[in-house]
Tab-separated table of C-alpha atoms in Angstrom:
chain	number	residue	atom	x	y	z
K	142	UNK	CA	0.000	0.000	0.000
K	143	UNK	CA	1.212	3.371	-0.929
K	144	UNK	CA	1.276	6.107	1.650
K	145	UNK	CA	2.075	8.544	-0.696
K	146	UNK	CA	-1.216	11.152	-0.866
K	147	UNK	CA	-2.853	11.788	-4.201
K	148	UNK	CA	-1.870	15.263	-5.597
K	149	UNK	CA	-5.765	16.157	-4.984
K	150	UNK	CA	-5.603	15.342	-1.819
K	151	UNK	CA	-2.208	17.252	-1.219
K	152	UNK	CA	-2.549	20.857	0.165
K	153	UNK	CA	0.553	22.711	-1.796
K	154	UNK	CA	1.462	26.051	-1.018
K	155	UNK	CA	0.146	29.177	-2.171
K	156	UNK	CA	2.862	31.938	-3.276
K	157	UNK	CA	2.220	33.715	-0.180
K	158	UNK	CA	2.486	30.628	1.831
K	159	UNK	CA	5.581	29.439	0.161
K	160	UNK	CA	7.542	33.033	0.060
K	161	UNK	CA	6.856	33.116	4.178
K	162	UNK	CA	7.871	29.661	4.298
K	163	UNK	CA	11.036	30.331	2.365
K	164	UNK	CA	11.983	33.513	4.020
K	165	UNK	CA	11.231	31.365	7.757
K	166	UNK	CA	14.061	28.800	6.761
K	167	UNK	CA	16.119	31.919	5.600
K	168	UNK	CA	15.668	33.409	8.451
K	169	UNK	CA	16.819	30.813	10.503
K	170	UNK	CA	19.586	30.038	8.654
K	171	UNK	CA	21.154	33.085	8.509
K	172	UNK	CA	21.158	34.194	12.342
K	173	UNK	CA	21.870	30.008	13.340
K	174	UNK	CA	25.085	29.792	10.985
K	175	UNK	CA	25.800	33.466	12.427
K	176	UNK	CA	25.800	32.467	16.480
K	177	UNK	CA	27.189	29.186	15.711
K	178	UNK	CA	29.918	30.988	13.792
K	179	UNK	CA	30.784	32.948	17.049
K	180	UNK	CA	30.505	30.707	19.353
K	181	UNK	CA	32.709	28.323	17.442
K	182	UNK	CA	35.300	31.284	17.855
K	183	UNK	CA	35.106	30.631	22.150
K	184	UNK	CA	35.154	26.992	21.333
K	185	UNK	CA	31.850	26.346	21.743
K	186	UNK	CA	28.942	24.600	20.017
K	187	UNK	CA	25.218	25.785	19.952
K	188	UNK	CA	24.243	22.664	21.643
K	189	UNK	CA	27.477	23.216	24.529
K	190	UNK	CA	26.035	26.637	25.197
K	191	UNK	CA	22.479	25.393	25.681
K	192	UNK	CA	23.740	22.226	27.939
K	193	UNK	CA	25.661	25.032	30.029
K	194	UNK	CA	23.110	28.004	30.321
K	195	UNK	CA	20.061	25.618	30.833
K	196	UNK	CA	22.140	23.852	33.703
K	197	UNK	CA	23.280	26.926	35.023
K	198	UNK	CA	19.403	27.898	35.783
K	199	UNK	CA	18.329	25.082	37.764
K	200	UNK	CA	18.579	24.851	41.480
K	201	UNK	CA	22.067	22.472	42.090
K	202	UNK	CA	23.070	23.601	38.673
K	203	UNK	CA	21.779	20.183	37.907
K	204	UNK	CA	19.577	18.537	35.143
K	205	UNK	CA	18.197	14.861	34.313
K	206	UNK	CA	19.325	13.699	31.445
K	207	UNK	CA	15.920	13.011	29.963
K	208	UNK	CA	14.999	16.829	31.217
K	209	UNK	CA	17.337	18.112	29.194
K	210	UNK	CA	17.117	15.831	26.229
K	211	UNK	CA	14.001	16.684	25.779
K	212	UNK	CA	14.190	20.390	26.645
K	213	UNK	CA	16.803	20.591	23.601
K	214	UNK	CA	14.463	18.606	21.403
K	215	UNK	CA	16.965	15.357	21.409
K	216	UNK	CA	17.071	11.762	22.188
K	217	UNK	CA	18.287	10.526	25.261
K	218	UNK	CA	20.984	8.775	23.313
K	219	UNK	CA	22.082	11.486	21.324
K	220	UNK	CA	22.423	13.832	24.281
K	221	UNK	CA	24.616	11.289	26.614
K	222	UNK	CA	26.663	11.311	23.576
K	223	UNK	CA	27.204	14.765	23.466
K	224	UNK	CA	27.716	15.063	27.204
K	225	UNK	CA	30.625	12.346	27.045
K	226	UNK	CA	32.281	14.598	24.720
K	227	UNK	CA	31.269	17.705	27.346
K	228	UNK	CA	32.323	15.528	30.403
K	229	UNK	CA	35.901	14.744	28.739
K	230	UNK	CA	36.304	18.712	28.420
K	231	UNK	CA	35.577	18.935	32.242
K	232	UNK	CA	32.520	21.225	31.246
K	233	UNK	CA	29.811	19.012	32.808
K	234	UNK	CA	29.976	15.868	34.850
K	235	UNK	CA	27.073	13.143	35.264
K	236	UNK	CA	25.916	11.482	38.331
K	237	UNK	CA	23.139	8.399	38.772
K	238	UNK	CA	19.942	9.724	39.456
K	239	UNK	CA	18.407	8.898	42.896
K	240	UNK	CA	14.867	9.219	41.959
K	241	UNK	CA	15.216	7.363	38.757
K	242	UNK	CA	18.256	3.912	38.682
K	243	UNK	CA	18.422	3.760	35.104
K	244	UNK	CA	18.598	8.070	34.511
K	245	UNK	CA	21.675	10.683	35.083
K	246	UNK	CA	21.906	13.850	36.407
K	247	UNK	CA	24.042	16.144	34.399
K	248	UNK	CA	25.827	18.799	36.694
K	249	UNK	CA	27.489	21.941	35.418
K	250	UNK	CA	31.216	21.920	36.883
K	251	UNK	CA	32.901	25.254	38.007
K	252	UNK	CA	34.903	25.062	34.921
K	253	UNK	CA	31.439	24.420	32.535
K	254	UNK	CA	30.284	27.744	35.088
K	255	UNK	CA	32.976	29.775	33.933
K	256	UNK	CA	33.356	28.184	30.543
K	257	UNK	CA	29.353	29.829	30.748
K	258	UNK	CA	30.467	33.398	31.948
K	259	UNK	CA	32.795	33.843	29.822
K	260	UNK	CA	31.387	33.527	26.637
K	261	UNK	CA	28.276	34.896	27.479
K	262	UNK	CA	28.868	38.178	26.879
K	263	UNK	CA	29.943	37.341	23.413
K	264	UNK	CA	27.533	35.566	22.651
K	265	UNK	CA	24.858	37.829	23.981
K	266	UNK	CA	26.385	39.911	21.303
K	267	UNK	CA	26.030	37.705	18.862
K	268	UNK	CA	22.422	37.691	19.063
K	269	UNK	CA	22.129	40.721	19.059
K	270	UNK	CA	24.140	41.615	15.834
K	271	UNK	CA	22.448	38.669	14.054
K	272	UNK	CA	19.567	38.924	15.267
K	273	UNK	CA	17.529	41.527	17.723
K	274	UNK	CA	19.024	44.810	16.414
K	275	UNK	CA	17.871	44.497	13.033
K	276	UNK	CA	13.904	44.151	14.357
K	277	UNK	CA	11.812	47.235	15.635
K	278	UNK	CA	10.012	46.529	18.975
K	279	UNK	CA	6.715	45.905	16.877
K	280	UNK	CA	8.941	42.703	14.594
K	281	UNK	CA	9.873	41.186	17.692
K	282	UNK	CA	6.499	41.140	19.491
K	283	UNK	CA	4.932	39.957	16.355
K	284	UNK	CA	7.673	37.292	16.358
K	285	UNK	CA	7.084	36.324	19.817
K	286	UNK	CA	3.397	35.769	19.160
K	287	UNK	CA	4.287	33.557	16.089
K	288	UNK	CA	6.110	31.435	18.027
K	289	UNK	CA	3.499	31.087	20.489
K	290	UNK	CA	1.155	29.493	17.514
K	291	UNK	CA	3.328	27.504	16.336
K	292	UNK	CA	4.176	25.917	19.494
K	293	UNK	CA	0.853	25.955	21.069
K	294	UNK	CA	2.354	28.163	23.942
K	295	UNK	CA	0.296	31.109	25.723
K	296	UNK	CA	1.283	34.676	24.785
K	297	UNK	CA	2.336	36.702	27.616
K	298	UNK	CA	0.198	39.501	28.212
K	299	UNK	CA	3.121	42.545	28.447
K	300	UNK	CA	4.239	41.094	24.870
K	301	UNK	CA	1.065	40.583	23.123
K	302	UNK	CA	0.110	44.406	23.871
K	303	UNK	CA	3.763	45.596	22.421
């Protein structure tokens, strides 16, 4: 049996639909290849800085695994992989998790702390350049209640009325 649709029953993309759609991945592109540029520079990956600011949030400076796996959109699998390679850097370090025997906490070390502080600023700039100071006030609210759509998140009140 074919699960291909038939082109009837296919719902293609108008030219306004497909321009936003095109300009979206665009978008994206551009200011993701722009930070990961710059963080690359402090020897850093996208998904490094996310393991180290998310971890530096939480209370012990510590995660689940599975917590953070799925707060980065990631398998389990995938992210213990990437940890090893954080662990061997002395950025992060795992321990078992008490509440769960087959999970792992992943704890931010000092070094992964100042690995964080350090390249914060830089990258903070890097968003910025890529990023927030080419929208007005008015692009990023709008932007802000896109994303709330698309990911089926409530809009913020203070941001909705910008």
């Amino acid at each position: 049996m074919s699960t291909k649709a038939p082109d009837d029953a296919v719902r293609w993309l108008n030219p306004d639909e497909e321009r936003a759609w095109r300009a979206f991945r665009r978008l994206t592109t551009a200011v993701q290849a722009g930070t990961a540029r710059d963080l690359a520079e402090l020897g850093l990956s996208e998904p490094d800085y996310e393991v180290l600011s998310t971890l530096s949030e939480r209370p012990g400076r510590t995660s689940t695994l599975r917590d953070q796996a799925a707060k980065m959109a990631w398998s389990r699998s995938r992210l213990s992989r990437h940890a090893t390679r954080m662990e061997t850097r002395g950025l992060v370090r795992r321990a078992p998790d008490p509440s769960d025997g087959r999970g792992c906490l992943l704890i931010l070390t000092d070094l992964g702390l100042d690995t964080l502080r350090q390249a914060a600023p830089a990258h903070l700039e890097s968003v910025r350049r890529h990023f927030l100071d080419r929208l007005a006030a008015e692009d990023l609210a709008a932007l802000v209640r896109i994303a709330a759509k698309v990911e089926h998140l409530p809009v913020s009140e203070d941001l909705a009325e910008s």
